Amino acid sequence: MDLNTIERNETDSASQSAAAASAPAKKVFVKTYGCQMNVYDSQRMTDALAADGYTATDVIADADLVLLNTCHIREKAAEKVYSELGRIRDMKAERAAVGREMLIGVAGCVAQAEGAEIIRRSPAVDLVIGPQTYHRLPDVLARVRGGEKIVETEYAIEDKFEHLPQPKRAEMIKRGVTAFLTVQEGCDKFCTFCVVPYTRGSEVSRPVAQIVAEAERLADAGVREVTLLGQNVNAWHGKGEDGMEWGLGRLLFRLAEIPGLARLRYTTSHPRDMDDELIAAHRDLPALMPYLHLPVQSGSDRILKAMNRRHTAKDYLALLERIRAARGDIALSGDFIVGFPGETDADFEATMGLVRQVNYASAFSFKYSPRPGTPGADMPDQVPEAVKDERLQRLQALLLKQQQDFGLSLVGCTIDTLIEKPGRQAGQKVGRSPWLQPVIVDEKAGEIGDIIRVRITKTGYNSLFAELA
């Protein structure tokens, strides 16, 4: 699971159905915690609610419905949700005092993991809904308005894929020139630190026809770059249009045939599922961007075994050698956990050694956080917090240096950049490099959606500055 945690408000407006058009507009505020899959799911929730007469708002005080789309990867993320619910409860009481309704819902992986416990701890919550049941939101809300408290966490992932709402083209156009597209959910790997198999279920792949159809709709709405999502995305497999079993590499080749779709990415991957066909896609497919997020978690074989990763550091490095031989300009990203139970100084130094050997363009690193119900939480030799802190600071300093060095290595280079949005400062636009860095260009360099050739002139803290080549 990609541990790159993000927190943002979903602010795109959802279209209203004809049946709801004459009713007073209802507004929904969705706050997203966690991975890119949650970002995708939040958009799907607003799509499902459009038929119920809701439009999205980024002002929580204006909302008739507040949904927190939660993450259960980190302990602090779960507790942050309960803290947020306390603030929303007070807001709901203020609204009730003047005769205005505000419904509160908790969605996502915390909802799936804790279920009715959420309503017990936060009685102001009206509904709890798991990640695979968002298409049922309108029906659930009807029951809530009838006075019920709803906990809806029973699911079949296939059912979710079958009923994903399809937003209107006009609404899709508003969402920009890059998009996420879920192709796979769940995980069968059962890493001992991870709750994903318990909150998202076993690995299920979305059918090829559904994926291609959604990608075609996105391209028709002006999307130029699509990122395929899955908890273990390179384990995706499905029956292709020729009746044969396809893997992710074959799927990427098919998506690259869609007119207007110029760039493809995928995340998050597991080293054990990088097969020859997928490596060949990196070699042969220009649309597949030269950037790979491939988490390793630790450089110590002893810790990797305790994590149930089922690969060694040598396996990982050999795989990277094959990938880099196929695509020389590929940049690597990864995930790291420090302070896993039993991690010694020598184990941590093995991680530092692996990082130096790989030389990452970017990476995400975290202190181990015990999650209830996972084997790691019950392991002996839990590492003291002070030791975790010291190790994390050392690792992050090294990773930041590598990230900065990678940016500096691009100064003077000519690259393709997808212009994505207006810049924060007047006279600027922001593009996206093949390696996911923001690229700042003059606003006259091109229009949003254009892919332009630029020369990198300097680096910022997390961005590149460029001029037309």
XYZ file of C-alpha atoms in Angstrom, residues 3-5 74 297 334-338 351 362-368 391-397 399-400:
27
model
C 1.929 5.206 2.422
C 2.180 8.613 0.791
C -0.495 10.220 2.912
C -1.393 5.123 10.466
C 10.102 -1.086 3.210
C 9.790 3.857 -2.620
C 8.300 3.407 0.843
C 10.242 2.768 4.035
C 9.229 1.835 7.557
C 11.743 2.383 10.348
C 18.230 0.060 4.963
C 11.727 10.478 -4.153
C 10.481 8.292 -1.338
C 8.118 8.186 1.612
C 9.313 7.106 5.032
C 7.481 6.535 8.297
C 7.940 5.280 11.811
C 6.356 1.891 12.393
C 16.393 6.695 12.677
C 13.618 8.384 10.739
C 15.421 11.734 10.802
C 18.594 10.145 9.436
C 16.737 8.280 6.704
C 14.688 11.289 5.656
C 17.787 13.471 5.464
C 16.214 10.652 0.961
C 15.806 14.429 0.766
